[in-house]
Structure formats: C-alpha cells, structure tokens
Coordinates of C-alpha atoms in Angstrom, one line a residue:
Chain Y
M10 CA 44.9 30.5 -18.2
I11 CA 43.0 32.4 -20.6
D12 CA 42.6 35.0 -18.1
L13 CA 46.0 35.3 -17.8
L14 CA 46.7 35.8 -21.5
V15 CA 44.0 38.3 -21.8
D16 CA 45.2 40.3 -18.7
K17 CA 48.6 40.5 -20.9
I18 CA 47.3 41.4 -24.2
Q19 CA 45.3 44.2 -22.5
A20 CA 48.1 45.7 -20.4
L21 CA 50.9 45.3 -23.4
Q22 CA 48.0 46.2 -25.7
N23 CA 49.4 43.8 -28.2
P24 CA 47.4 40.7 -29.3
T25 CA 50.6 39.2 -30.8
V26 CA 52.3 36.0 -30.6
V27 CA 55.8 35.5 -31.7
G28 CA 55.9 31.9 -33.2
L29 CA 59.1 30.0 -32.0
D30 CA 60.0 28.1 -35.2
P31 CA 63.6 28.3 -36.3
R32 CA 65.4 26.7 -39.1
L33 CA 69.1 26.7 -39.5
S34 CA 68.9 28.6 -43.0
M35 CA 66.9 31.7 -40.8
I36 CA 69.8 31.7 -38.4
P37 CA 72.5 34.5 -39.0
E38 CA 76.1 32.9 -39.7
H39 CA 77.9 33.9 -36.6
I40 CA 75.1 32.1 -34.2
R41 CA 75.9 28.9 -36.3
Q42 CA 79.4 29.4 -36.4
Q43 CA 79.3 29.2 -32.3
A44 CA 77.4 26.5 -32.0
F45 CA 78.7 24.3 -35.0
E46 CA 82.5 25.4 -32.8
T47 CA 80.9 23.9 -29.6
Y48 CA 79.2 20.7 -30.6
G49 CA 80.4 20.5 -34.4
Q50 CA 78.3 20.0 -37.3
T51 CA 75.8 17.5 -35.0
L52 CA 72.2 17.5 -34.5
K53 CA 73.0 18.8 -31.3
G54 CA 75.1 21.6 -32.6
A55 CA 72.0 22.6 -34.9
S56 CA 69.9 22.4 -31.8
E57 CA 72.7 24.4 -29.9
A58 CA 72.2 26.8 -32.7
F59 CA 68.7 27.3 -31.8
W60 CA 68.9 28.0 -28.1
L61 CA 71.3 30.7 -28.8
F62 CA 68.7 32.2 -31.5
N63 CA 65.8 31.7 -29.5
K64 CA 67.5 33.6 -26.7
E65 CA 68.3 36.2 -28.1
I66 CA 64.9 36.7 -29.8
I67 CA 63.2 36.2 -26.5
D68 CA 65.3 39.0 -24.6
A69 CA 64.4 41.1 -27.5
V70 CA 60.8 41.2 -27.3
Y71 CA 59.5 39.8 -24.1
D72 CA 58.5 42.9 -22.9
L73 CA 56.2 43.8 -26.0
V74 CA 54.5 40.6 -26.6
P75 CA 52.2 38.5 -23.9
A76 CA 53.2 35.1 -25.5
V77 CA 55.5 32.6 -27.5
K78 CA 54.5 29.9 -29.6
P79 CA 57.4 27.3 -30.2
Q80 CA 56.4 24.7 -33.0
V81 CA 57.3 21.5 -31.8
A82 CA 58.2 20.2 -35.1
M83 CA 61.1 22.2 -35.9
Y84 CA 63.2 20.8 -32.8
E85 CA 61.5 17.4 -32.9
M86 CA 63.2 16.8 -36.5
Y87 CA 66.5 17.0 -34.6
G88 CA 66.0 14.2 -32.2
A89 CA 66.3 14.1 -28.5
D90 CA 68.7 17.5 -28.6
G91 CA 66.4 19.3 -30.3
V92 CA 63.8 18.3 -28.1
D93 CA 65.9 19.2 -25.1
V94 CA 66.5 23.1 -26.5
F95 CA 62.3 22.8 -27.1
I96 CA 62.1 22.5 -23.3
R97 CA 64.6 24.7 -22.5
T98 CA 63.1 27.1 -24.8
I99 CA 59.7 27.0 -23.1
Q100 CA 61.6 27.2 -19.7
Y101 CA 63.5 30.4 -20.6
A102 CA 60.2 32.1 -22.2
K103 CA 58.3 31.2 -18.6
E104 CA 61.2 33.0 -16.5
K105 CA 61.1 36.2 -19.0
G106 CA 57.2 35.8 -17.9
L107 CA 55.9 34.8 -21.3
V108 CA 52.9 32.9 -21.8
V109 CA 54.0 29.7 -23.6
I110 CA 51.9 28.0 -26.4
G111 CA 53.5 24.6 -27.1
D112 CA 52.5 24.1 -30.9
I113 CA 52.3 20.5 -30.7
K114 CA 48.8 19.7 -32.6
R115 CA 48.7 15.9 -30.5
S116 CA 46.0 13.6 -31.3
D117 CA 45.5 10.1 -30.0
I118 CA 43.0 7.6 -27.9
A119 CA 42.3 8.4 -24.1
S120 CA 45.1 6.5 -22.9
T121 CA 47.9 7.8 -25.1
A122 CA 46.2 11.4 -25.2
Q123 CA 46.6 11.0 -21.1
A124 CA 50.6 10.5 -21.4
Y125 CA 50.7 13.7 -23.6
A126 CA 48.7 15.6 -21.1
D127 CA 50.9 14.6 -18.0
G128 CA 54.0 15.2 -20.1
H129 CA 53.5 18.4 -21.6
I130 CA 50.6 20.3 -18.9
G131 CA 50.9 18.2 -15.8
E132 CA 53.2 15.9 -13.9
V133 CA 54.5 12.7 -14.4
T134 CA 56.0 10.4 -11.7
V135 CA 59.1 8.4 -11.1
G136 CA 59.4 6.2 -8.0
E137 CA 58.3 8.9 -5.7
T138 CA 59.1 12.1 -7.3
A139 CA 56.9 13.9 -9.6
Y140 CA 58.1 16.0 -12.6
A141 CA 56.7 18.5 -15.1
P142 CA 58.7 17.8 -18.2
Y143 CA 57.5 20.5 -20.8
Q144 CA 55.8 23.1 -18.6
E145 CA 53.6 24.9 -21.7
D146 CA 50.8 26.9 -20.3
F147 CA 48.4 26.1 -23.9
I148 CA 48.9 23.4 -26.3
T149 CA 47.4 22.7 -29.3
L150 CA 45.6 19.3 -30.4
N151 CA 43.9 18.0 -33.5
P152 CA 40.3 16.8 -32.7
Y153 CA 39.8 14.0 -35.3
L154 CA 39.5 11.4 -32.7
G155 CA 36.5 13.2 -30.8
V156 CA 36.1 14.6 -27.3
E157 CA 37.4 11.6 -26.3
S158 CA 40.7 12.3 -27.0
I159 CA 40.6 16.0 -25.7
E160 CA 39.4 15.2 -22.3
P161 CA 42.1 13.6 -20.5
Y162 CA 43.6 17.1 -21.0
F163 CA 40.7 18.7 -19.0
P164 CA 41.3 17.9 -15.1
H165 CA 44.8 19.5 -15.9
L166 CA 43.4 23.0 -16.9
T167 CA 42.2 23.2 -13.4
K168 CA 44.8 21.6 -11.6
Y169 CA 47.8 23.3 -13.2
D170 CA 46.1 26.5 -14.8
K171 CA 46.3 25.5 -18.3
G172 CA 45.1 26.0 -21.6
L173 CA 44.0 24.3 -25.3
F174 CA 43.7 25.3 -28.5
I175 CA 41.8 23.1 -30.4
L176 CA 42.4 22.7 -34.4
V177 CA 39.1 24.2 -35.9
K178 CA 39.7 25.8 -39.3
T179 CA 43.9 26.1 -39.9
S180 CA 45.8 28.6 -42.1
N181 CA 47.1 26.1 -44.9
P182 CA 45.0 26.9 -48.5
G183 CA 43.9 23.4 -49.1
S184 CA 42.4 23.2 -44.9
G185 CA 38.9 23.2 -46.3
E186 CA 39.6 19.8 -48.4
I187 CA 38.0 18.3 -44.9
Q188 CA 37.3 21.1 -42.8
D189 CA 35.1 22.9 -45.5
L190 CA 32.8 19.4 -46.0
P191 CA 29.0 19.7 -45.4
A192 CA 28.8 17.5 -42.2
G193 CA 26.2 16.3 -39.8
E194 CA 22.2 16.3 -40.3
A195 CA 22.2 20.1 -41.0
G196 CA 25.2 20.0 -43.6
K197 CA 27.3 22.8 -41.9
P198 CA 30.8 23.0 -42.7
L199 CA 32.7 20.5 -40.5
Y200 CA 34.7 23.4 -39.6
E201 CA 31.7 24.8 -37.9
V202 CA 30.4 21.2 -36.6
V203 CA 34.0 21.2 -34.5
G204 CA 34.0 24.7 -33.6
G205 CA 30.4 24.0 -32.2
L206 CA 31.6 21.6 -30.0
V207 CA 34.9 23.4 -28.9
E208 CA 32.5 26.3 -27.5
K209 CA 30.7 23.4 -25.9
W210 CA 33.5 21.4 -24.5
G211 CA 35.0 24.9 -23.1
E212 CA 31.4 26.0 -21.2
P213 CA 33.2 24.5 -17.3
F214 CA 36.1 26.6 -18.1
R215 CA 35.3 29.9 -18.6
G216 CA 36.7 32.7 -17.0
R217 CA 36.6 36.5 -16.2
Y218 CA 36.5 37.8 -19.4
G219 CA 33.6 35.2 -20.7
Y220 CA 36.3 33.4 -23.0
S221 CA 37.3 29.5 -21.9
D222 CA 40.7 28.0 -21.4
I223 CA 39.6 25.8 -24.3
G224 CA 40.2 28.1 -27.6
A225 CA 40.4 27.2 -31.1
V226 CA 43.2 27.5 -33.9
V227 CA 41.4 29.7 -36.4
G228 CA 43.8 30.8 -39.7
A229 CA 43.5 34.2 -40.7
T230 CA 43.6 33.2 -44.5
H231 CA 40.2 32.4 -44.3
P232 CA 38.6 35.8 -43.5
E233 CA 34.9 35.4 -44.0
Q234 CA 35.2 31.7 -42.0
G235 CA 36.8 33.5 -39.4
S236 CA 34.4 36.1 -38.8
R237 CA 31.5 33.7 -38.8
L238 CA 33.7 31.8 -36.3
R239 CA 33.9 34.6 -34.0
E240 CA 29.9 35.0 -34.4
I241 CA 28.8 31.5 -33.3
L242 CA 31.5 31.2 -31.0
P243 CA 31.4 33.9 -28.6
H244 CA 33.3 32.3 -25.6
T245 CA 36.0 30.5 -27.7
F246 CA 39.5 32.7 -28.1
F247 CA 41.2 32.4 -31.2
L248 CA 44.8 31.6 -31.6
V249 CA 45.2 33.0 -35.3
P250 CA 47.9 31.6 -37.5
G251 CA 48.6 32.6 -41.0
Y252 CA 49.5 36.4 -40.7
G253 CA 52.6 37.4 -42.7
A254 CA 54.5 35.2 -44.5
Q255 CA 51.4 32.8 -45.2
G256 CA 49.8 35.9 -46.9
A257 CA 47.1 37.1 -44.5
T258 CA 46.8 41.0 -43.9
A259 CA 45.9 42.3 -40.4
Q260 CA 42.2 43.2 -42.2
D261 CA 41.8 39.5 -43.2
L262 CA 42.1 38.5 -39.8
A263 CA 40.0 42.0 -38.3
G264 CA 36.7 39.6 -37.7
C265 CA 38.9 37.2 -35.8
F266 CA 38.3 39.7 -32.7
D267 CA 35.4 40.9 -30.7
Q268 CA 34.1 44.4 -30.2
N269 CA 36.0 45.2 -27.5
G270 CA 39.1 44.0 -29.6
L271 CA 39.6 40.8 -27.5
G272 CA 39.3 37.6 -28.4
A273 CA 42.1 36.5 -30.3
I274 CA 45.8 36.2 -30.6
V275 CA 47.5 36.4 -34.1
N276 CA 50.6 34.4 -34.5
S277 CA 53.5 35.3 -36.7
S278 CA 57.1 33.3 -37.0
R279 CA 59.0 33.7 -39.9
G280 CA 57.9 37.3 -40.6
I281 CA 59.6 38.0 -36.8
M282 CA 62.0 35.4 -36.4
A283 CA 63.4 36.1 -39.7
A284 CA 62.6 39.6 -40.2
W285 CA 66.6 40.6 -40.4
Q286 CA 66.8 38.7 -43.7
K287 CA 64.0 41.0 -45.3
D288 CA 65.3 43.8 -47.6
S289 CA 63.2 46.3 -45.1
Y290 CA 65.0 45.4 -41.9
A291 CA 68.1 44.1 -43.5
K292 CA 69.0 47.9 -44.4
M293 CA 68.6 48.8 -40.6
F294 CA 70.3 46.0 -39.1
T295 CA 73.4 44.0 -39.3
P296 CA 72.9 39.9 -39.0
E297 CA 74.3 40.6 -35.8
E298 CA 71.5 42.8 -35.0
F299 CA 69.4 39.9 -35.9
A300 CA 67.1 40.4 -32.6
Q301 CA 66.5 43.8 -32.8
A302 CA 65.4 43.4 -36.3
S303 CA 62.4 41.0 -34.5
R304 CA 61.9 43.5 -32.0
A305 CA 61.4 46.1 -34.7
A306 CA 59.0 43.5 -36.7
V307 CA 57.0 43.1 -33.3
L308 CA 56.5 46.8 -33.4
D309 CA 55.6 47.2 -36.9
M310 CA 53.1 44.3 -36.6
K311 CA 51.4 45.9 -33.3
E312 CA 50.8 49.0 -35.4
D313 CA 49.4 47.2 -38.3
L314 CA 47.1 45.1 -35.8
H315 CA 45.9 48.4 -34.1
K316 CA 45.5 50.1 -37.6
A317 CA 43.1 47.0 -38.9
M318 CA 41.2 47.2 -35.5
E319 CA 39.9 51.0 -35.6
Chain K
M15 CA 57.9 -0.4 -48.0
I16 CA 54.6 -2.2 -48.1
D17 CA 56.0 -5.0 -50.2
L18 CA 58.7 -5.5 -47.6
L19 CA 56.1 -5.4 -44.8
V20 CA 53.5 -7.9 -46.9
D21 CA 56.8 -10.0 -47.7
K22 CA 57.4 -10.5 -43.8
I23 CA 53.7 -11.3 -42.7
Q24 CA 53.6 -14.2 -45.2
A25 CA 57.0 -15.5 -44.4
L26 CA 56.2 -15.5 -40.7
Q27 CA 52.4 -16.2 -41.2
N28 CA 51.7 -13.9 -38.9
P29 CA 50.2 -10.1 -39.4
T30 CA 51.0 -8.8 -35.9
V31 CA 52.4 -6.0 -35.0
V32 CA 53.8 -5.4 -31.3
G33 CA 53.0 -2.2 -30.0
L34 CA 55.9 -0.6 -28.1
D35 CA 53.7 1.3 -25.4
P36 CA 55.8 1.1 -22.1
R37 CA 54.6 2.1 -19.0
L38 CA 56.2 2.2 -15.5
S39 CA 53.4 0.2 -14.2
M40 CA 54.2 -2.9 -16.4
I41 CA 57.5 -2.5 -15.9
P42 CA 58.9 -5.6 -13.3
E43 CA 60.3 -4.6 -10.4
H44 CA 63.9 -5.7 -11.1
I45 CA 64.2 -4.0 -14.8
R46 CA 63.0 -0.5 -12.6
Q47 CA 65.3 -1.1 -9.7
Q48 CA 68.1 -1.7 -11.9
A49 CA 67.6 1.5 -14.2
F50 CA 66.9 3.7 -10.8
E51 CA 70.0 2.4 -9.3
T52 CA 72.0 3.9 -12.7
Y53 CA 70.1 6.9 -13.0
G54 CA 68.0 7.5 -9.8
Q55 CA 64.2 7.8 -9.9
T56 CA 64.5 10.8 -13.0
L57 CA 63.0 11.1 -16.4
K58 CA 66.7 9.3 -17.7
G59 CA 65.9 6.6 -14.8
A60 CA 62.6 6.3 -16.2
S61 CA 63.5 6.0 -19.8
E62 CA 66.0 3.7 -19.0
A63 CA 63.9 1.5 -17.5
F64 CA 61.8 1.6 -21.0
W65 CA 65.2 0.6 -23.0
L66 CA 66.0 -2.0 -20.8
F67 CA 62.4 -3.8 -21.1
N68 CA 62.1 -3.3 -24.8
K69 CA 65.1 -4.4 -25.5
E70 CA 64.4 -7.7 -23.9
I71 CA 60.7 -8.0 -25.6
I72 CA 62.3 -7.2 -29.1
D73 CA 64.7 -10.2 -28.4
A74 CA 61.9 -12.3 -27.2
V75 CA 59.8 -11.8 -30.1
Y76 CA 61.4 -10.6 -33.6
D77 CA 61.6 -13.8 -34.8
L78 CA 57.8 -14.6 -34.6
V79 CA 56.1 -11.1 -35.7
P80 CA 57.1 -8.8 -38.8
A81 CA 57.0 -5.4 -37.2
V82 CA 56.8 -3.3 -33.8
K83 CA 55.1 -0.2 -33.4
P84 CA 56.5 1.8 -30.3
Q85 CA 53.9 5.0 -29.5
V86 CA 55.5 7.9 -29.6
A87 CA 53.5 9.5 -26.5
M88 CA 54.7 7.1 -24.0
Y89 CA 58.5 8.3 -24.5
E90 CA 58.0 12.0 -25.2
M91 CA 55.9 12.2 -21.8
Y92 CA 59.8 12.1 -20.2
G93 CA 61.1 14.3 -22.3
A94 CA 64.1 14.3 -24.4
D95 CA 65.7 11.6 -22.4
G96 CA 62.4 9.7 -23.1
V97 CA 63.0 10.6 -26.9
D98 CA 66.2 9.4 -27.2
V99 CA 64.8 5.9 -26.0
F100 CA 62.1 6.1 -28.8
I101 CA 65.4 6.4 -31.5
R102 CA 67.3 3.9 -29.7
T103 CA 64.1 0.9 -29.8
I104 CA 63.6 2.4 -33.1
Q105 CA 67.0 1.6 -34.3
Y106 CA 67.4 -1.6 -32.3
A107 CA 64.6 -3.6 -33.7
K108 CA 65.7 -2.4 -37.3
E109 CA 68.8 -4.3 -36.4
K110 CA 66.8 -7.1 -35.2
G111 CA 65.2 -7.2 -38.7
L112 CA 62.1 -5.6 -37.7
V113 CA 59.8 -3.2 -39.9
V114 CA 59.2 -0.1 -37.5
I115 CA 55.8 1.7 -37.4
G116 CA 56.5 4.9 -35.6
D117 CA 52.8 5.9 -34.2
I118 CA 53.2 9.7 -33.9
K119 CA 49.9 11.0 -35.6
R120 CA 51.7 14.1 -36.7
S121 CA 49.4 17.0 -38.5
D122 CA 50.5 20.3 -39.5
I123 CA 50.6 22.5 -42.3
A124 CA 53.2 21.8 -45.0
S125 CA 56.2 23.8 -44.1
T126 CA 56.1 22.4 -40.9
A127 CA 55.1 18.9 -42.5
Q128 CA 58.1 18.9 -44.0
A129 CA 60.1 19.2 -41.0
Y130 CA 58.3 16.0 -39.5
A131 CA 58.6 13.9 -42.8
D132 CA 62.7 15.0 -42.9
G133 CA 63.1 13.8 -39.1
H134 CA 61.1 10.9 -38.7
I135 CA 61.6 9.2 -42.3
G136 CA 64.5 11.1 -44.1
E137 CA 67.2 13.0 -43.8
V138 CA 68.1 16.4 -41.7
T139 CA 71.4 18.2 -42.7
V140 CA 73.4 20.2 -40.7
G141 CA 76.5 22.0 -42.7
E142 CA 77.6 19.6 -44.9
T143 CA 76.6 16.5 -42.8
A144 CA 72.9 14.3 -43.6
Y145 CA 71.3 12.6 -40.4
A146 CA 68.2 10.5 -40.4
P147 CA 67.5 11.2 -36.6
Y148 CA 64.4 8.6 -36.1
Q149 CA 64.5 5.9 -39.2
E150 CA 61.1 4.9 -38.5
D151 CA 60.0 2.7 -41.8
F152 CA 55.9 3.9 -41.5
I153 CA 54.4 6.8 -39.3
T154 CA 50.9 7.0 -38.3
L155 CA 49.5 10.7 -39.4
N156 CA 46.5 12.6 -38.9
P157 CA 44.6 13.8 -42.0
Y158 CA 42.2 16.6 -40.7
L159 CA 44.0 19.4 -42.5
G160 CA 43.9 17.7 -45.5
V161 CA 46.3 16.6 -48.5
E162 CA 48.7 19.9 -48.4
S163 CA 49.6 18.4 -45.1
I164 CA 50.5 14.9 -46.2
E165 CA 52.0 15.7 -49.6
P166 CA 55.5 16.5 -48.0
Y167 CA 55.8 12.8 -47.0
F168 CA 55.2 11.7 -50.8
P169 CA 58.4 12.0 -51.7
H170 CA 60.2 9.9 -48.9
L171 CA 58.2 7.1 -49.7
T172 CA 60.2 6.6 -52.6
K173 CA 63.3 7.9 -52.0
Y174 CA 63.8 6.4 -48.6
D175 CA 61.4 3.5 -49.1
K176 CA 58.9 4.6 -46.3
G177 CA 55.2 4.4 -45.6
L178 CA 52.1 6.0 -44.0
F179 CA 49.4 5.3 -42.3
I180 CA 46.7 7.8 -42.3
L181 CA 43.9 7.7 -39.5
V182 CA 40.7 7.0 -41.1
K183 CA 38.5 5.3 -38.4
T184 CA 40.2 5.1 -35.1
S185 CA 39.6 2.6 -32.3
N186 CA 38.3 4.4 -29.5
P187 CA 34.9 4.0 -28.8
G188 CA 33.9 7.6 -29.2
S189 CA 35.5 8.3 -32.5
G190 CA 32.5 8.4 -34.5
E191 CA 31.7 11.7 -32.8
I192 CA 34.0 13.3 -36.0
Q193 CA 34.7 10.5 -38.2
D194 CA 31.0 9.2 -38.4
L195 CA 29.1 12.5 -39.2
P196 CA 27.6 12.3 -42.6
A197 CA 30.1 14.8 -44.6
G198 CA 30.1 15.7 -48.5
E199 CA 27.5 15.9 -51.0
A200 CA 26.9 12.3 -51.0
G201 CA 26.5 12.1 -47.2
K202 CA 28.6 9.2 -46.6
P203 CA 30.2 9.0 -43.4
L204 CA 33.5 11.2 -43.1
Y205 CA 35.7 8.3 -42.2
E206 CA 34.6 6.6 -45.7
V207 CA 35.4 10.1 -47.5
V208 CA 38.8 10.6 -45.7
G209 CA 39.6 6.4 -46.7
G210 CA 38.7 7.3 -50.6
L211 CA 41.0 10.0 -50.4
V212 CA 43.6 7.9 -48.7
E213 CA 42.8 5.6 -51.8
K214 CA 43.6 8.1 -54.3
W215 CA 46.7 9.7 -52.5
G216 CA 48.1 6.5 -52.6
E217 CA 47.7 5.2 -56.2
P218 CA 51.0 6.2 -57.4
F219 CA 52.7 4.0 -54.7
R220 CA 51.2 0.5 -54.8
G221 CA 53.6 -2.2 -55.0
R222 CA 53.6 -6.3 -56.2
Y223 CA 50.9 -7.0 -54.1
G224 CA 48.4 -4.2 -55.5
Y225 CA 48.6 -2.4 -52.0
S226 CA 50.0 1.4 -51.7
D227 CA 52.9 2.6 -49.5
I228 CA 50.0 4.9 -48.1
G229 CA 47.6 2.7 -45.8
A230 CA 44.7 3.7 -43.3
V231 CA 44.5 3.1 -39.2
V232 CA 41.3 1.1 -39.1
G233 CA 40.0 0.1 -35.6
A234 CA 39.3 -3.2 -35.1
T235 CA 36.5 -1.9 -32.6
H236 CA 34.3 -1.2 -35.0
P237 CA 33.6 -4.2 -37.4
E238 CA 31.0 -3.3 -39.8
Q239 CA 33.0 -0.2 -40.6
G240 CA 36.5 -2.2 -40.9
S241 CA 34.6 -4.5 -43.3
R242 CA 33.1 -1.6 -45.5
L243 CA 36.1 0.1 -45.8
R244 CA 37.8 -3.4 -46.7
E245 CA 35.6 -3.4 -49.7
I246 CA 35.6 0.2 -50.8
L247 CA 39.4 0.6 -50.6
P248 CA 41.0 -2.5 -52.1
H249 CA 44.3 -1.4 -52.3
T250 CA 45.1 0.3 -49.0
F251 CA 47.1 -1.7 -46.5
F252 CA 45.1 -1.4 -42.8
L253 CA 46.9 -0.9 -39.8
V254 CA 44.2 -2.2 -37.0
P255 CA 44.6 -1.2 -33.5
G256 CA 42.0 -2.1 -30.9
Y257 CA 42.8 -5.9 -30.5
G258 CA 42.7 -7.2 -26.9
A259 CA 43.4 -4.5 -24.2
Q260 CA 40.8 -2.3 -26.1
G261 CA 38.0 -5.0 -26.6
A262 CA 38.3 -6.1 -30.0
T263 CA 38.4 -10.2 -31.0
A264 CA 39.7 -11.6 -33.5
Q265 CA 36.5 -12.1 -35.1
D266 CA 35.6 -8.4 -35.0
L267 CA 38.7 -7.8 -37.3
A268 CA 38.5 -10.6 -39.5
G269 CA 36.5 -8.3 -42.0
C270 CA 39.6 -6.1 -42.2
F271 CA 41.5 -8.8 -44.0
D272 CA 41.3 -9.7 -48.3
Q273 CA 40.5 -12.9 -49.3
N274 CA 43.8 -13.9 -49.6
G275 CA 44.0 -13.6 -46.0
L276 CA 46.1 -10.0 -46.5
G277 CA 45.5 -6.3 -46.3
A278 CA 46.0 -5.9 -42.6
I279 CA 48.4 -6.0 -40.1
V280 CA 46.8 -6.0 -36.1
N281 CA 48.4 -4.2 -33.5
S282 CA 48.6 -5.8 -29.8
S283 CA 50.4 -3.4 -27.0
R284 CA 49.3 -3.9 -23.4
G285 CA 48.4 -7.6 -24.1
I286 CA 51.9 -8.3 -25.2
M287 CA 54.1 -6.2 -23.4
A288 CA 52.3 -6.6 -19.9
A289 CA 51.5 -10.1 -20.8
W290 CA 53.6 -11.3 -17.7
Q291 CA 51.0 -9.3 -15.3
K292 CA 47.6 -11.2 -16.8
D293 CA 46.5 -14.3 -14.6
S294 CA 46.9 -16.9 -17.2
Y295 CA 50.6 -16.3 -18.1
A296 CA 51.7 -15.4 -14.3
K297 CA 51.0 -18.6 -13.8
M298 CA 53.4 -20.1 -15.9
F299 CA 55.9 -16.8 -16.0
T300 CA 57.9 -15.5 -13.1
P301 CA 58.0 -11.4 -13.3
E302 CA 62.1 -12.1 -14.6
E303 CA 60.7 -14.2 -17.6
F304 CA 58.6 -11.3 -18.9
A305 CA 59.7 -11.2 -22.1
Q306 CA 59.0 -15.3 -22.4
A307 CA 55.3 -13.9 -21.3
S308 CA 55.2 -12.0 -24.2
R309 CA 56.5 -14.3 -26.5
A310 CA 53.7 -17.0 -25.5
A311 CA 51.1 -14.3 -25.9
V312 CA 52.5 -13.4 -29.5
L313 CA 51.8 -17.0 -30.1
D314 CA 48.4 -16.9 -28.5
M315 CA 47.5 -14.3 -30.7
K316 CA 48.8 -15.8 -33.8
E317 CA 46.7 -18.6 -33.7
D318 CA 43.3 -16.6 -32.3
L319 CA 43.9 -14.2 -35.6
H320 CA 44.5 -18.1 -37.6
K321 CA 41.2 -19.3 -36.2
A322 CA 39.3 -16.4 -37.1
M323 CA 40.5 -16.1 -40.6
E324 CA 39.8 -20.0 -41.4

C-alpha cells in the first residue's frame, strides 16, 4: 500500500493528507440545519451533519490530494451513529480514489489487537459470510505494548494490501514527557529507540521506493527530531501531523522529506476543513462555499510545501 | 468513583472484575441461532448474539462482583452495530448496579483526547441538547503521549464522578520490549517512571481510602514488577489483567494488594465468559446453562483469590 501512496503523491505532486476531523462548531449553519431537520438535535443528527460536510469536502479536494485521514475520536464521541459516519466517510473517500488513513491510535495485547486488525484492515466472519467493516488503507497504532501488540496486523499488510503508521514522536508540545526520556542501554531518547524498532519491524514490507508499509507518525512541531529521524530511519515513511493549526510551518517539517522530496505526507485538518472560518478565505467564499474554501486552502498548502522543499 | 468501587469490593468481599470480551466462538449455538434468525449472518446479527450473551452473563453475576470490563475492540470490530451493543452492555450493567470499566486504551493529543473524554465519560452537546453517549465509570488510557493527552479527562473525574486506569505495565509477555527499558536520568524501568507520573497525576483525586480516581493497569503476569509497583505507588489503585487464560495464578498477583487486601481489582475475561466450554464446568452445565457456568467460575475465582491473599 505504501507504493500506491507514493505513486499518488508523485502523480499529484502533493504530499498532503486532508484530516477529516469534523466538529459541529466548524460546520456551516445551513449544513447543520439540514441534518437537524431530518434527524433532530440528536447524536444521529450531529453525525449526519458530519457526513454532509465530509462529502462536500471530499468532492472538492479528491483530485488534488492523495489521501484523507479521518480521526475516529470525532465520530466515536457521538456513539454508534458517529461510527457509522466514520465508516461511510472511509468508503466514500475510497470510491473517489483516495487513500484512507484511519487515525485510530489503537493499542492492545495480541488477542485484542487481532480484533482491531480484522475489523479495521482485514475481515471478520459471521457464520459463513466475511465482511470488511471499516476498510481503511492505513491505520495509526500506539507502540507502548511492544511488537507483540503490532504483529497481529502484519499478515494483513500483504493479504489485504494495507499499511500502518506507528506513533514514534507525536506532535503535541509535551510529547517529550515520555517520548524524549533517555532509554535503553545507550541512553538514546525513547522515540529514537521506538523509531529503530519500527524501521526493523518494517523490513519485510519494503516496496518499490524503498519505503515500508510500516511507517511512523512524526510530528512537524519538533523539527530537529524530525530531521534526525529521517536520517536514522531511511526506509520508514512519515505521517507528519502538526502543520498549520498546531503551529508548525512548512520550513519546520522540510527535514522529514528525503533528497527526492519523498518520505513524508503532511496532514492538515482544521486548516483545510475549517478554512471558510478563517478571515483570509472568508473574504473570498460564503459559508455555502465552504468546500471551495477548503480547496483553496489545499492549493495554498501545496504551494507552501513546495516552496519549503526547494 | 474509586471510593464507590472500593466500597463495592468490600461489601462483596470480591476484588474481581468480569471482562466482557465476547467472541462468536465462545457463544453457545442456541444464542447464535437466535440472533442470526432475527438479523441474519450479518454484522448486526453477530452484535445481537453478543448482546444476548452479555445480558445473561450480567444477570448471572451482578450480585457477586463489583464491576464488569467490556473490551471495546471486540465490539468495534463489527462496526457501528458492534459499538451499539458495547453501549447497550454498559448501560445494562449500570442498571444492574455494576461499576463499568470501559477497556478502550485510547491515546491522542489534547484536542482529540477531549473528544474521547466527552464521549466516553462526559457529555456531548448537539444544538441545545446534552447527551452522555457511552457512560462508562472508568476507562483505560495509554500514556505514550504524556500528561497532555490525559489532562483533558481530569475535569470529568470530579464533574461526572469518573475514574481512569492508565497503562503502566501491561500483561502481555513481551510488554517489557518498551515498558522495561531503563529510562530517564536514574535509569529506572520505563514502567516505574510512568507509574510515578500516574501516582503524581492522581494526587488531587484521592478519596476516602487513600486511593486516587486515577489508577494503573498492572499485569498479573509479572509478579515481581507488580509487588514493586504496589510498594512505590501507595495511592494508585491497580486494574490487574492476566489472571486465568493469560496464565497468571492468584499467587502471582497477591503482591498487587496492600496489607488490608485492597488496592487492586483482578480481571478475568475468557475464564468466566467461556467457562461453559471448559471441561471442568462442561461436566456440570449444559450449553444452555452457560451463564450458570460463568457464575460458578466467578465463585471459584473468588475462593482462589481469597486463599492467595490469606
């Protein structure tokens, strides 16, 4: 699956993934009204608003970006109706030809990890019938439980053509509290130790570009650490959150790319989804044109990334 | 919430939590048939089988144990229908007076953690209406992103009377790959460093028994590490997985309790839910009496724990 993602990044000349993390506060009034008129001010009504909103955003950007990244928490918080829209969003994005990265950050012991693996990137069997309930192309995972908690996903990478991004160095300002601790015999920071494990776990899953189906999450908000990780993890593709609303600039994350301008895909969520609420786009687009504002924000981000990578 | 949990443990003289981690393979044929007849061999049919199964187990054990712990992965893997049954299971267990520990092991940056916090142990607002979609009493969380990723849950502990269990030392055999790394300036194992943070985070949330609403997950499968953590984390209550099917004996986890026999609650999932499939109980109970087999397994586990704690 990593090969397909890199192919798309190259074809579009755009290493951007659009984060689909909707909140009611960023959904224009007319969309909320439409959803509430059908389902009331209910969990289903809120979920429906997300669906209508996501669909228009996907329609407006699918020809510009290789991938979208729905954040499951934003849907899960509305219960089963929210999860239903998470799934419909994934499936709609795939119909539009997008690679879908499910930002689920799951972690559990092997027997439980198997359930997540089968549900999210594999198949579950009921009686004699097999279902693929979620169908993400990639999912994010938390490594705190060790390789045992990641191994159950490995067979699915080949069997179902999928990928993983393992949390190595996250984008939150305080990620260093645990991830920067000197760890192991050599006293390297924990995120380097975990990064080294991810590079090793990924070895059997390398593709045409030299990158593995097992990638790493590396926050754009820690530029020196990102460059250092790029250097020591030459076969690990990076999913880079933190650009835009979280404060990182294109210059900050330039070190996450390799000499060929590959090796990373940069996420922006609020900066794209909620572009219509920003002064600069609000001047050009009405709330009804929110998806066109998102499209403009994608084009601006692409230009910004290209400048920084020159 | 920790006070209520300890009150119940004392009243019942039973520090056991029943893990509700159903799999289709442990559900008796007559229950599966009943569910499939109504909904077919579908994701909804599988979820319905879980619901019928859980309900009978809860009815058979609610007067013996203080708490149940549904593992969300087992439900989530069946999509929105599974999540619906996860929620119905929580709500049914609460109606029966049980404390509910949602084993969700979530982890994310603050703005996303807020969504999990509101959905699982708080409220979400749609228009002018507030909903509490999940309503667990406790949830489990993964600490890899640092206190920033845990803080969004803190206000809910007081406002909604809730609790947390943070992964410190997990029960899987290979948990040491990352958790046992010497970490920090003093080179203590990472799980001790994380345990120390949990003890500190929990300080403002201590209750009548001296234990905090912020507890720790400490696997029974690592006896010496459990005893050591009990010693250095005197105000942190332990959720102890690993007994039974995962291999730990009552003797292994005795060190997780304090001198008063408090300080820990021990989980058993497969050992109780799937008791009817074990030779020892299959002799006494038919598949139709699976819930009675679970009840017998709970009583046997209680006796086993009491012996080890004497």
